[in-house]
Tab-separated table of C-alpha atoms in Angstrom:
chain	number	residue	atom	x	y	z
A	6	UNK	CA	8.370	-0.419	-34.567
A	7	UNK	CA	5.437	-2.613	-32.437
A	8	UNK	CA	2.230	-1.277	-31.257
A	9	UNK	CA	1.439	-1.477	-27.812
A	10	UNK	CA	-0.632	-4.344	-27.938
A	11	UNK	CA	2.433	-6.428	-29.697
A	12	UNK	CA	4.214	-5.435	-26.629
A	13	UNK	CA	6.663	-8.270	-25.141
A	14	UNK	CA	5.904	-7.412	-21.751
A	15	UNK	CA	2.137	-7.548	-22.355
A	16	UNK	CA	2.091	-10.897	-20.054
A	17	UNK	CA	3.915	-9.320	-17.003
A	18	UNK	CA	1.646	-5.829	-17.187
A	19	UNK	CA	-1.828	-7.507	-17.316
A	20	UNK	CA	-3.917	-6.511	-14.381
A	21	UNK	CA	-6.926	-7.647	-13.818
A	22	UNK	CA	-10.220	-5.543	-12.855
A	23	UNK	CA	-13.350	-7.752	-13.085
A	24	UNK	CA	-16.848	-5.707	-13.126
A	25	UNK	CA	-19.165	-7.126	-10.729
A	26	UNK	CA	-23.212	-7.557	-11.772
A	27	UNK	CA	-25.156	-4.392	-11.665
A	28	UNK	CA	-27.024	-5.375	-8.722
A	29	UNK	CA	-24.573	-5.584	-6.428
A	30	UNK	CA	-23.508	-1.970	-7.246
A	31	UNK	CA	-26.979	-0.838	-6.777
A	32	UNK	CA	-27.223	-2.663	-3.003
A	33	UNK	CA	-24.285	-1.112	-2.109
A	34	UNK	CA	-25.377	2.177	-2.637
A	35	UNK	CA	-28.458	1.456	-1.044
A	36	UNK	CA	-26.566	-0.060	1.975
A	37	UNK	CA	-24.726	3.056	2.466
A	38	UNK	CA	-28.098	5.171	2.127
A	39	UNK	CA	-29.750	3.447	4.668
A	40	UNK	CA	-26.991	3.493	7.548
A	41	UNK	CA	-26.428	7.081	6.555
A	42	UNK	CA	-30.213	7.745	7.102
A	43	UNK	CA	-29.982	6.247	10.236
A	44	UNK	CA	-27.098	8.038	11.336
A	45	UNK	CA	-28.919	11.142	10.652
A	46	UNK	CA	-31.603	10.136	12.957
A	47	UNK	CA	-29.242	9.125	15.768
A	48	UNK	CA	-27.177	12.322	15.575
A	49	UNK	CA	-30.808	13.944	16.342
A	50	UNK	CA	-31.690	11.603	19.145
A	51	UNK	CA	-28.434	12.686	20.370
A	52	UNK	CA	-29.061	16.354	19.822
A	53	UNK	CA	-32.244	16.099	21.939
A	54	UNK	CA	-30.479	14.154	24.353
A	55	UNK	CA	-32.486	10.775	23.917
A	56	UNK	CA	-28.953	9.247	23.256
A	57	UNK	CA	-25.335	9.590	24.568
A	58	UNK	CA	-22.819	10.740	22.200
A	59	UNK	CA	-19.413	9.087	23.153
A	60	UNK	CA	-17.404	11.248	20.879
A	61	UNK	CA	-15.523	14.042	21.099
A	62	UNK	CA	-17.744	17.540	20.943
A	63	UNK	CA	-16.738	21.019	20.986
A	64	UNK	CA	-17.007	22.712	25.045
A	65	UNK	CA	-20.235	24.808	25.322
A	66	UNK	CA	-18.172	28.021	25.637
A	67	UNK	CA	-16.787	27.425	21.968
A	68	UNK	CA	-20.482	26.584	20.551
A	69	UNK	CA	-19.923	29.943	18.118
A	70	UNK	CA	-16.635	28.835	16.681
A	71	UNK	CA	-16.034	27.186	13.615
A	72	UNK	CA	-16.506	23.041	14.546
A	73	UNK	CA	-13.337	21.094	15.354
A	74	UNK	CA	-14.971	18.175	14.817
A	75	UNK	CA	-18.575	18.374	13.318
A	76	UNK	CA	-18.062	17.405	9.898
A	77	UNK	CA	-18.951	14.759	7.725
A	78	UNK	CA	-15.722	12.571	8.344
A	79	UNK	CA	-16.633	12.738	11.722
A	80	UNK	CA	-20.653	11.362	10.916
A	81	UNK	CA	-18.988	8.844	8.811
A	82	UNK	CA	-16.944	7.887	11.924
A	83	UNK	CA	-19.555	8.153	14.464
A	84	UNK	CA	-22.028	6.208	12.575
A	85	UNK	CA	-20.674	4.060	10.103
A	86	UNK	CA	-17.045	3.231	11.008
A	87	UNK	CA	-18.093	2.483	14.775
A	88	UNK	CA	-20.400	-0.410	13.541
A	89	UNK	CA	-17.264	-2.179	12.404
A	90	UNK	CA	-14.659	-0.727	14.205
A	91	UNK	CA	-13.833	-4.175	16.046
A	92	UNK	CA	-12.380	-5.587	13.004
A	93	UNK	CA	-9.258	-3.340	13.575
A	94	UNK	CA	-6.636	-2.434	15.619
A	95	UNK	CA	-6.669	-6.011	17.238
A	96	UNK	CA	-4.412	-6.485	20.112
A	97	UNK	CA	-1.544	-8.651	18.871
A	98	UNK	CA	0.555	-10.375	21.740
A	99	UNK	CA	3.205	-12.721	19.864
A	100	UNK	CA	5.468	-12.223	16.738
A	101	UNK	CA	3.524	-11.073	13.832
A	102	UNK	CA	4.882	-14.274	11.727
A	103	UNK	CA	2.699	-16.278	9.374
A	104	UNK	CA	0.364	-16.927	12.404
A	105	UNK	CA	0.208	-14.947	15.422
A	106	UNK	CA	-2.007	-14.951	18.901
A	107	UNK	CA	-4.475	-12.147	19.483
A	108	UNK	CA	-5.849	-10.994	22.867
A	109	UNK	CA	-9.375	-11.454	22.841
A	110	UNK	CA	-11.887	-8.548	23.494
A	111	UNK	CA	-15.467	-7.371	23.566
A	112	UNK	CA	-17.571	-4.727	23.621
A	113	UNK	CA	-20.401	-3.846	26.175
A	114	UNK	CA	-21.563	-0.513	24.178
A	115	UNK	CA	-21.759	-1.499	20.612
A	116	UNK	CA	-17.979	-0.904	19.836
A	117	UNK	CA	-17.502	2.771	21.482
A	118	UNK	CA	-15.293	1.052	24.083
A	119	UNK	CA	-13.673	-2.475	24.293
A	120	UNK	CA	-12.598	-4.478	27.308
A	121	UNK	CA	-10.316	-7.491	26.864
A	122	UNK	CA	-11.517	-10.774	28.083
A	123	UNK	CA	-8.234	-12.210	29.366
A	124	UNK	CA	-8.059	-14.974	26.893
A	125	UNK	CA	-6.044	-14.989	23.839
A	126	UNK	CA	-7.047	-16.469	20.392
A	127	UNK	CA	-3.736	-18.723	19.227
A	128	UNK	CA	-2.207	-19.630	16.101
A	129	UNK	CA	-4.158	-17.454	13.986
A	130	UNK	CA	-2.913	-17.488	10.306
A	131	UNK	CA	-1.772	-14.089	9.271
A	132	UNK	CA	-3.360	-12.795	5.765
A	133	UNK	CA	-2.733	-9.377	6.367
A	134	UNK	CA	0.744	-8.154	7.305
A	135	UNK	CA	3.449	-7.240	4.746
A	136	UNK	CA	5.821	-9.872	5.543
A	137	UNK	CA	6.184	-10.703	2.085
A	138	UNK	CA	9.821	-12.872	2.519
A	139	UNK	CA	9.192	-13.933	5.699
A	140	UNK	CA	11.828	-11.954	7.698
A	141	UNK	CA	9.999	-10.862	10.343
A	142	UNK	CA	10.638	-13.533	12.739
A	143	UNK	CA	12.473	-14.613	16.017
A	144	UNK	CA	14.896	-17.415	14.862
A	145	UNK	CA	18.185	-16.950	17.140
A	146	UNK	CA	20.257	-18.340	14.471
A	147	UNK	CA	18.888	-15.848	11.870
A	148	UNK	CA	19.432	-12.738	14.198
A	149	UNK	CA	22.501	-13.911	15.854
A	150	UNK	CA	23.980	-10.599	13.921
A	151	UNK	CA	21.503	-8.195	15.148
A	152	UNK	CA	22.064	-9.317	18.809
A	153	UNK	CA	26.147	-8.634	18.508
A	154	UNK	CA	25.439	-5.273	16.498
A	155	UNK	CA	22.660	-4.005	19.443
A	156	UNK	CA	25.428	-4.982	21.812
A	157	UNK	CA	28.062	-2.949	20.141
A	158	UNK	CA	25.980	0.387	19.363
A	159	UNK	CA	23.197	-0.005	21.742
A	160	UNK	CA	19.552	0.438	20.307
A	161	UNK	CA	19.182	4.330	20.174
A	162	UNK	CA	21.283	6.852	18.545
A	163	UNK	CA	19.949	9.981	19.921
A	164	UNK	CA	21.364	12.361	17.215
A	165	UNK	CA	20.758	13.378	13.558
A	166	UNK	CA	22.935	12.040	10.536
A	167	UNK	CA	24.610	15.093	10.333
A	168	UNK	CA	25.496	15.510	13.941
A	169	UNK	CA	26.535	12.644	15.778
A	170	UNK	CA	24.412	9.902	14.510
A	171	UNK	CA	26.177	8.896	11.703
A	172	UNK	CA	27.279	5.273	12.507
A	173	UNK	CA	29.497	2.806	9.951
A	174	UNK	CA	26.438	0.523	10.225
A	175	UNK	CA	24.459	3.366	7.934
A	176	UNK	CA	27.042	3.565	5.676
A	177	UNK	CA	27.421	0.093	5.295
A	178	UNK	CA	23.708	-0.196	4.782
A	179	UNK	CA	23.508	2.622	1.773
A	180	UNK	CA	26.459	0.755	0.261
A	181	UNK	CA	24.902	-2.383	0.216
A	182	UNK	CA	21.338	-0.898	-0.989
A	183	UNK	CA	22.937	0.647	-3.979
A	184	UNK	CA	24.827	-2.639	-4.804
A	185	UNK	CA	21.572	-4.515	-4.465
A	186	UNK	CA	19.446	-2.138	-6.610
A	187	UNK	CA	22.075	-1.758	-8.901
A	188	UNK	CA	22.434	2.194	-8.767
A	189	UNK	CA	25.435	4.585	-7.960
A	190	UNK	CA	24.435	5.778	-4.528
A	191	UNK	CA	21.737	5.227	-2.188
A	192	UNK	CA	20.347	6.840	1.792
A	193	UNK	CA	18.553	5.211	4.124
A	194	UNK	CA	15.932	6.951	6.342
A	195	UNK	CA	14.219	5.848	9.856
A	196	UNK	CA	10.416	6.039	8.475
A	197	UNK	CA	9.624	4.791	5.193
A	198	UNK	CA	5.917	7.531	4.938
A	199	UNK	CA	8.626	10.067	6.097
A	200	UNK	CA	11.043	8.985	2.971
A	201	UNK	CA	8.427	10.040	0.338
A	202	UNK	CA	6.792	13.032	2.256
A	203	UNK	CA	9.887	14.526	3.139
A	204	UNK	CA	12.125	13.879	0.144
A	205	UNK	CA	9.886	14.925	-2.859
A	206	UNK	CA	9.347	18.528	-1.322
A	207	UNK	CA	13.312	18.577	-1.673
A	208	UNK	CA	12.939	17.701	-5.244
A	209	UNK	CA	10.469	19.971	-6.822
A	210	UNK	CA	8.498	23.328	-5.470
A	211	UNK	CA	6.616	26.174	-7.050
A	212	UNK	CA	7.156	26.181	-10.823
A	213	UNK	CA	7.432	22.526	-11.161
A	214	UNK	CA	4.740	19.882	-12.300
A	215	UNK	CA	3.830	16.452	-10.701
A	216	UNK	CA	1.829	14.226	-12.621
A	217	UNK	CA	0.457	11.296	-10.271
A	218	UNK	CA	-1.516	8.228	-10.545
A	219	UNK	CA	-4.820	8.484	-9.045
A	220	UNK	CA	-4.206	5.570	-6.970
A	221	UNK	CA	-0.546	6.591	-5.330
A	222	UNK	CA	-0.080	6.181	-1.128
A	223	UNK	CA	-1.041	9.180	0.769
A	224	UNK	CA	2.762	9.402	1.444
A	225	UNK	CA	3.208	10.614	-1.959
A	226	UNK	CA	0.496	12.797	-2.312
A	227	UNK	CA	1.327	14.704	1.130
A	228	UNK	CA	4.910	15.368	-0.038
A	229	UNK	CA	3.343	16.449	-3.527
A	230	UNK	CA	1.395	18.850	-1.547
A	231	UNK	CA	3.813	19.740	0.768
A	232	UNK	CA	6.163	20.480	-2.185
A	233	UNK	CA	4.108	23.503	-3.669
A	234	UNK	CA	4.308	22.010	-6.818
A	235	UNK	CA	1.264	21.957	-9.260
A	236	UNK	CA	-0.300	18.799	-8.910
A	237	UNK	CA	-2.427	17.144	-12.140
A	238	UNK	CA	-3.375	13.538	-11.138
A	239	UNK	CA	-4.001	10.511	-14.358
A	240	UNK	CA	-6.168	7.710	-14.558
A	241	UNK	CA	-4.704	4.600	-12.936
A	242	UNK	CA	-2.237	2.986	-14.942
A	243	UNK	CA	-3.778	4.644	-18.118
A	244	UNK	CA	-1.224	5.871	-20.508
A	245	UNK	CA	-3.182	7.428	-22.729
A	246	UNK	CA	-4.278	9.964	-20.012
A	247	UNK	CA	-0.694	10.393	-18.940
A	248	UNK	CA	0.131	11.306	-22.358
A	249	UNK	CA	-2.627	13.630	-22.947
A	250	UNK	CA	-1.762	15.389	-19.487
A	251	UNK	CA	1.891	15.531	-20.633
A	252	UNK	CA	0.853	17.360	-23.604
A	253	UNK	CA	-1.561	19.625	-22.617
A	254	UNK	CA	0.730	20.872	-19.179
A	255	UNK	CA	3.670	21.349	-21.546
A	256	UNK	CA	1.749	22.963	-23.942
A	257	UNK	CA	0.168	25.324	-21.572
A	258	UNK	CA	2.753	25.773	-19.385
A	259	UNK	CA	2.723	27.305	-16.002
A	260	UNK	CA	-0.632	28.705	-14.686
A	261	UNK	CA	-1.128	32.614	-15.296
A	262	UNK	CA	2.456	33.148	-16.822
A	263	UNK	CA	2.147	29.945	-19.116
A	264	UNK	CA	6.172	29.889	-18.502
A	265	UNK	CA	7.902	26.424	-19.477
A	266	UNK	CA	7.858	24.381	-16.265
A	267	UNK	CA	11.086	24.308	-14.237
A	268	UNK	CA	10.570	20.425	-13.758
A	269	UNK	CA	7.882	17.860	-14.550
A	270	UNK	CA	7.971	14.362	-12.113
A	271	UNK	CA	5.932	11.520	-12.979
A	272	UNK	CA	5.029	10.031	-9.492
A	273	UNK	CA	4.246	5.874	-9.474
A	274	UNK	CA	4.317	3.024	-7.465
A	275	UNK	CA	5.440	-0.522	-8.328
A	276	UNK	CA	2.840	-2.229	-6.892
A	277	UNK	CA	-0.165	-0.434	-5.950
A	278	UNK	CA	-1.237	-1.684	-2.138
A	279	UNK	CA	-4.924	-1.306	-2.747
A	280	UNK	CA	-5.440	-2.760	-6.148
A	281	UNK	CA	-2.754	-5.205	-6.521
A	282	UNK	CA	-2.032	-4.029	-9.767
A	283	UNK	CA	1.895	-3.746	-11.069
A	284	UNK	CA	2.757	-0.402	-12.757
A	285	UNK	CA	3.343	-0.202	-16.577
A	286	UNK	CA	7.020	0.801	-15.984
A	287	UNK	CA	8.015	-0.003	-19.816
A	288	UNK	CA	5.008	2.417	-21.299
A	289	UNK	CA	6.316	4.923	-18.569
A	290	UNK	CA	9.792	4.852	-19.644
A	291	UNK	CA	9.082	5.931	-23.075
A	292	UNK	CA	6.733	8.947	-22.016
A	293	UNK	CA	9.025	10.069	-19.849
A	294	UNK	CA	12.116	9.980	-22.277
A	295	UNK	CA	9.752	11.570	-25.248
A	296	UNK	CA	8.601	14.246	-22.996
A	297	UNK	CA	11.755	14.907	-20.965
A	298	UNK	CA	10.180	13.930	-17.747
A	299	UNK	CA	11.773	12.590	-14.523
A	300	UNK	CA	10.592	9.488	-13.077
A	301	UNK	CA	9.665	8.607	-9.254
A	302	UNK	CA	8.945	5.206	-8.433
A	303	UNK	CA	8.192	3.836	-5.177
A	304	UNK	CA	8.710	0.303	-4.611
A	305	UNK	CA	7.451	-0.008	-1.191
A	306	UNK	CA	5.582	-3.240	-1.825
A	307	UNK	CA	7.524	-4.243	-5.015
A	308	UNK	CA	11.059	-3.961	-3.666
A	309	UNK	CA	11.983	-8.137	-2.717
A	310	UNK	CA	8.568	-8.860	-3.610
A	311	UNK	CA	8.780	-9.065	-7.401
A	312	UNK	CA	11.455	-10.099	-9.950
A	313	UNK	CA	13.273	-13.467	-10.543
A	314	UNK	CA	15.609	-12.525	-7.618
A	315	UNK	CA	13.551	-10.083	-5.545
A	316	UNK	CA	15.084	-6.621	-6.850
A	317	UNK	CA	11.573	-5.089	-7.691
A	318	UNK	CA	9.614	-4.164	-10.805
A	319	UNK	CA	12.765	-2.905	-12.625
A	320	UNK	CA	13.840	-6.779	-12.650
A	321	UNK	CA	10.433	-7.741	-13.196
A	322	UNK	CA	9.978	-6.042	-16.718
A	323	UNK	CA	14.019	-6.322	-17.442
A	324	UNK	CA	14.307	-2.258	-17.146
A	325	UNK	CA	17.682	-0.964	-16.094
A	326	UNK	CA	17.109	0.921	-12.667
A	327	UNK	CA	19.185	3.492	-13.965
A	328	UNK	CA	16.525	4.651	-16.671
A	329	UNK	CA	14.522	5.542	-13.119
A	330	UNK	CA	15.604	8.852	-11.759
A	331	UNK	CA	14.133	8.386	-8.503
A	332	UNK	CA	13.988	4.754	-6.838
A	333	UNK	CA	11.920	4.755	-3.645
A	334	UNK	CA	11.167	1.906	-1.496
A	335	UNK	CA	10.745	0.967	2.456
A	336	UNK	CA	12.391	-1.686	4.840
A	337	UNK	CA	8.948	-2.258	6.399
A	338	UNK	CA	7.455	-5.203	4.236
A	339	UNK	CA	10.248	-7.446	2.413
A	340	UNK	CA	13.016	-6.657	4.907
A	341	UNK	CA	10.911	-7.117	8.149
A	342	UNK	CA	12.418	-3.903	9.838
A	343	UNK	CA	11.450	-0.170	9.744
A	344	UNK	CA	12.600	2.690	7.388
A	345	UNK	CA	12.790	3.597	3.525
A	346	UNK	CA	15.273	4.433	1.037
A	347	UNK	CA	16.009	6.803	-1.881
A	348	UNK	CA	18.269	5.569	-4.590
A	349	UNK	CA	19.894	6.689	-7.871
A	350	UNK	CA	22.670	8.899	-9.199
A	351	UNK	CA	25.209	10.133	-6.685
A	352	UNK	CA	24.112	13.598	-7.128
A	353	UNK	CA	20.694	13.341	-6.377
A	354	UNK	CA	21.719	11.394	-3.207
A	355	UNK	CA	24.395	13.999	-2.143
A	356	UNK	CA	21.845	16.759	-2.544
A	357	UNK	CA	19.082	15.241	-0.738
A	358	UNK	CA	21.569	14.887	2.359
A	359	UNK	CA	21.668	18.314	2.571
A	360	UNK	CA	18.209	19.515	1.449
A	361	UNK	CA	16.057	16.572	2.832
A	362	UNK	CA	14.248	17.563	5.818
A	363	UNK	CA	14.086	13.936	6.533
A	364	UNK	CA	17.915	13.577	6.167
A	365	UNK	CA	18.688	16.810	8.346
A	366	UNK	CA	16.372	16.953	11.199
A	367	UNK	CA	15.351	12.924	12.231
A	368	UNK	CA	17.337	11.096	14.433
A	369	UNK	CA	19.104	8.531	12.802
A	370	UNK	CA	18.209	4.626	12.190
A	371	UNK	CA	18.378	2.197	15.291
A	372	UNK	CA	21.096	0.340	14.792
A	373	UNK	CA	19.650	-3.238	15.477
A	374	UNK	CA	16.924	-2.048	12.546
A	375	UNK	CA	19.683	-1.119	10.402
A	376	UNK	CA	21.489	-4.950	11.170
A	377	UNK	CA	18.007	-6.788	10.092
A	378	UNK	CA	17.887	-4.653	6.747
A	379	UNK	CA	21.644	-5.610	6.072
A	380	UNK	CA	21.187	-9.459	7.170
A	381	UNK	CA	17.878	-9.559	5.310
A	382	UNK	CA	19.474	-7.972	2.087
A	383	UNK	CA	22.574	-10.215	2.135
A	384	UNK	CA	20.338	-13.247	2.704
A	385	UNK	CA	18.426	-12.012	-0.638
A	386	UNK	CA	21.703	-11.956	-2.398
A	387	UNK	CA	23.192	-15.080	-1.332
A	388	UNK	CA	26.201	-12.986	-0.022
A	389	UNK	CA	25.590	-15.006	3.656
A	390	UNK	CA	26.682	-17.981	1.763
A	391	UNK	CA	23.244	-19.232	1.776
A	392	UNK	CA	20.504	-20.162	-0.869
A	393	UNK	CA	17.995	-19.047	1.539
A	394	UNK	CA	16.904	-15.766	0.350
A	395	UNK	CA	16.504	-16.993	-3.205
A	396	UNK	CA	14.270	-19.684	-1.971
A	397	UNK	CA	11.939	-17.167	-0.324
A	398	UNK	CA	11.804	-15.349	-3.226
A	399	UNK	CA	10.681	-18.136	-5.542
A	400	UNK	CA	8.309	-19.510	-2.491
A	401	UNK	CA	6.501	-16.091	-2.413
A	402	UNK	CA	5.562	-16.290	-6.312
A	403	UNK	CA	4.634	-19.917	-5.793
A	404	UNK	CA	2.557	-18.932	-3.150
A	405	UNK	CA	1.143	-15.544	-4.932
A	406	UNK	CA	-0.029	-17.426	-7.510
A	407	UNK	CA	-1.379	-20.288	-6.164
A	408	UNK	CA	-3.618	-18.195	-3.793
A	409	UNK	CA	-4.497	-16.096	-6.751
A	410	UNK	CA	-5.426	-19.221	-9.127
A	411	UNK	CA	-7.484	-21.045	-6.752
A	412	UNK	CA	-9.440	-17.955	-5.551
A	413	UNK	CA	-10.493	-17.043	-9.544
A	414	UNK	CA	-11.439	-20.858	-9.859
A	415	UNK	CA	-13.530	-20.698	-6.339
A	416	UNK	CA	-15.611	-17.661	-8.275
A	417	UNK	CA	-14.293	-14.535	-6.264
A	418	UNK	CA	-13.428	-11.201	-8.193
A	419	UNK	CA	-9.787	-10.277	-7.342
A	420	UNK	CA	-7.649	-7.535	-8.725
A	421	UNK	CA	-4.106	-7.185	-9.468
A	422	UNK	CA	-1.263	-8.529	-11.309
A	423	UNK	CA	-0.601	-12.361	-11.257
A	424	UNK	CA	2.626	-11.613	-9.875
A	425	UNK	CA	1.420	-9.732	-6.990
A	426	UNK	CA	1.540	-10.840	-3.499
A	427	UNK	CA	-1.170	-8.002	-2.447
A	428	UNK	CA	-4.675	-9.893	-3.246
A	429	UNK	CA	-7.449	-7.672	-3.068
A	430	UNK	CA	-10.910	-9.800	-2.817
A	431	UNK	CA	-13.818	-7.738	-3.454
A	432	UNK	CA	-16.748	-8.068	-1.021
A	433	UNK	CA	-18.656	-4.579	-2.239
A	434	UNK	CA	-21.614	-4.348	0.438
A	435	UNK	CA	-21.150	-2.634	3.591
A	436	UNK	CA	-22.708	-4.945	5.605
A	437	UNK	CA	-20.459	-7.893	4.217
A	438	UNK	CA	-17.125	-6.475	5.268
A	439	UNK	CA	-17.447	-6.646	9.162
A	440	UNK	CA	-19.237	-10.140	8.732
A	441	UNK	CA	-16.782	-11.336	6.243
A	442	UNK	CA	-14.002	-10.550	9.120
A	443	UNK	CA	-15.364	-11.512	11.897
A	444	UNK	CA	-16.443	-15.057	10.289
A	445	UNK	CA	-12.648	-15.484	9.403
A	446	UNK	CA	-11.324	-14.591	12.681
A	447	UNK	CA	-13.859	-17.474	14.212
A	448	UNK	CA	-12.001	-19.562	11.818
A	449	UNK	CA	-8.637	-18.448	13.057
A	450	UNK	CA	-7.708	-16.562	10.227
A	451	UNK	CA	-6.627	-12.730	10.542
A	452	UNK	CA	-7.695	-10.298	7.481
A	453	UNK	CA	-7.703	-6.893	6.857
A	454	UNK	CA	-10.765	-5.410	5.461
A	455	UNK	CA	-11.090	-2.123	3.622
A	456	UNK	CA	-13.667	0.255	2.869
A	457	UNK	CA	-14.929	3.872	1.689
A	458	UNK	CA	-13.257	6.499	2.222
A	459	UNK	CA	-10.111	4.380	1.887
A	460	UNK	CA	-11.267	2.633	-1.294
A	461	UNK	CA	-14.255	3.850	-3.698
A	462	UNK	CA	-17.724	3.682	-2.225
A	463	UNK	CA	-18.537	0.644	-4.194
A	464	UNK	CA	-15.429	-1.350	-4.094
A	465	UNK	CA	-15.065	-2.597	0.054
A	466	UNK	CA	-12.676	-5.484	-0.122
A	467	UNK	CA	-10.719	-7.796	1.923
A	468	UNK	CA	-6.908	-7.467	1.175
A	469	UNK	CA	-5.044	-10.489	1.859
A	470	UNK	CA	-1.258	-10.100	1.637
A	471	UNK	CA	1.279	-13.356	0.676
A	472	UNK	CA	4.011	-14.503	2.440
A	473	UNK	CA	6.875	-16.539	1.816
A	474	UNK	CA	6.264	-17.924	5.330
A	475	UNK	CA	2.873	-19.610	4.490
A	476	UNK	CA	3.125	-23.351	4.163
A	477	UNK	CA	0.807	-24.768	1.583
A	478	UNK	CA	-1.299	-26.090	4.475
A	479	UNK	CA	-2.160	-22.715	5.435
A	480	UNK	CA	-3.316	-21.398	2.123
A	481	UNK	CA	-5.176	-24.527	1.956
A	482	UNK	CA	-7.012	-23.527	5.126
A	483	UNK	CA	-7.670	-20.251	4.212
A	484	UNK	CA	-8.969	-21.249	1.100
A	485	UNK	CA	-11.185	-23.778	2.306
A	486	UNK	CA	-12.503	-21.350	4.866
A	487	UNK	CA	-12.955	-18.686	1.825
A	488	UNK	CA	-14.549	-20.944	-0.144
A	489	UNK	CA	-17.016	-21.842	2.323
A	490	UNK	CA	-17.637	-18.218	3.809
A	491	UNK	CA	-18.087	-17.258	0.183
A	492	UNK	CA	-20.980	-19.330	-0.442
A	493	UNK	CA	-22.544	-18.630	3.055
A	494	UNK	CA	-22.204	-14.640	2.645
A	495	UNK	CA	-22.627	-14.567	-0.987
A	496	UNK	CA	-19.571	-12.751	-2.076
A	497	UNK	CA	-18.558	-15.023	-5.099
A	498	UNK	CA	-19.732	-12.374	-7.824
A	499	UNK	CA	-17.104	-13.345	-10.840
A	500	UNK	CA	-18.350	-13.775	-13.993
A	501	UNK	CA	-15.080	-13.352	-15.841
A	502	UNK	CA	-15.694	-10.369	-17.887
A	503	UNK	CA	-13.499	-7.310	-17.948
A	504	UNK	CA	-14.473	-4.493	-16.130
A	505	UNK	CA	-16.305	-1.287	-17.634
A	506	UNK	CA	-14.371	1.278	-15.800
A	507	UNK	CA	-12.643	3.181	-18.742
A	508	UNK	CA	-9.757	3.937	-16.641
A	509	UNK	CA	-8.652	0.572	-16.263
A	510	UNK	CA	-8.524	-0.115	-20.014
A	511	UNK	CA	-5.298	0.118	-22.059
A	512	UNK	CA	-5.568	2.981	-24.332
A	513	UNK	CA	-2.365	4.238	-25.411
A	514	UNK	CA	-1.754	5.785	-28.836
A	515	UNK	CA	2.043	5.861	-28.763
A	516	UNK	CA	4.396	2.864	-29.891
A	517	UNK	CA	7.330	0.746	-28.273
A	518	UNK	CA	10.504	0.485	-29.662
A	519	UNK	CA	10.601	-3.096	-30.911
């Protein structure tokens, strides 16, 4: 037996969460406090008629009803988000590949409304899309089979799989996904979000227990809530928290009756899309077996993006995919398409075909989208007769490590694992979020910025997504711009020390087999 700190996977598991100086947290809270105070003052001015309110309000005859709009979420959107909303929903007018074109827009009323100027900002480097392997492309040679399937099957199916929408190309895709993942069977769905939210309720229900990582995606959270199962949340990637929760819930049983749980389902993600961290899969599998629980693994961001041949976190950690009870992933990222899949044992997939709302009621996937996924998977597997897929997987890994290492050298605080193509760069202060995004766009670099409530209030950030389609010249231009901007707006906060956040420490009290 070896203790966890001697775990042979430790280097692959290590996730970086560096602490910012205390003054940054203080200034961040002060920034939000000042903006909120001004927000209440402006709401007072709107209430007395000194300022026009542009947002939705209750009709006069419904003033005595329970308010539909006037809550803190609406207050936050009206007084905080509106100030910086020009940084989101920018209209793109080209292929969203490694570079794209943006339609220029301006606001004459402080971001309440926008108007297009008629000009286009061309060749903006795309650092925000989930185009990890560069398959969101319009190369005619690569898309020949997609065009052929479109001519044969058309664009829409207009029926569910269980009625008249089950095409041979759908079954071909599912066989290929199962082969790619190394499991018995797989099922494809037309929407990635619904793959989680509509399938989890089919797997668990009343009398079942869900143990969910605190940073799980909204689709997992919604699916858990819709299921009717009891939900307990454990600290992010903290095995001590998970094991403690397993012990307590198994000992206490169901609320009120104290009967044994019908099922216990642990829900985690392969790569967490806001943190860039990788799941601690080997340890979770130890706990799953020890306490006889099931494991639901969402590989939306990890499938295709990590692992020597792009097969996700199971391959990254050298884990047999059949040890994971439910493998979930999406086609919207590494495969440049749309939809998602559930894979695992044949019994699991056959059960979902008749019990999943997404399978029974949703329209079947569009044939050209299906063919796009098939050609991407074949390319990654090399069955198309080329090494292009593996070249892209290696290029993504190289680009990821290069960007991460250079950002650390420059003094930025970045979160996550060294192999994660999701790279959060911490900005912290709310005023710097809008300034950062606007300044990067002026340098023809498109970035995604994220703040509260999508992140903790003191951890606003820019999220970069690395792609195999990014050239070294593109990355160098991005890095040069970041270096200059980081000095100008003062966001190089790194002091190279670990976070004080206890939930981000590795605190386990069990052992791994050597």
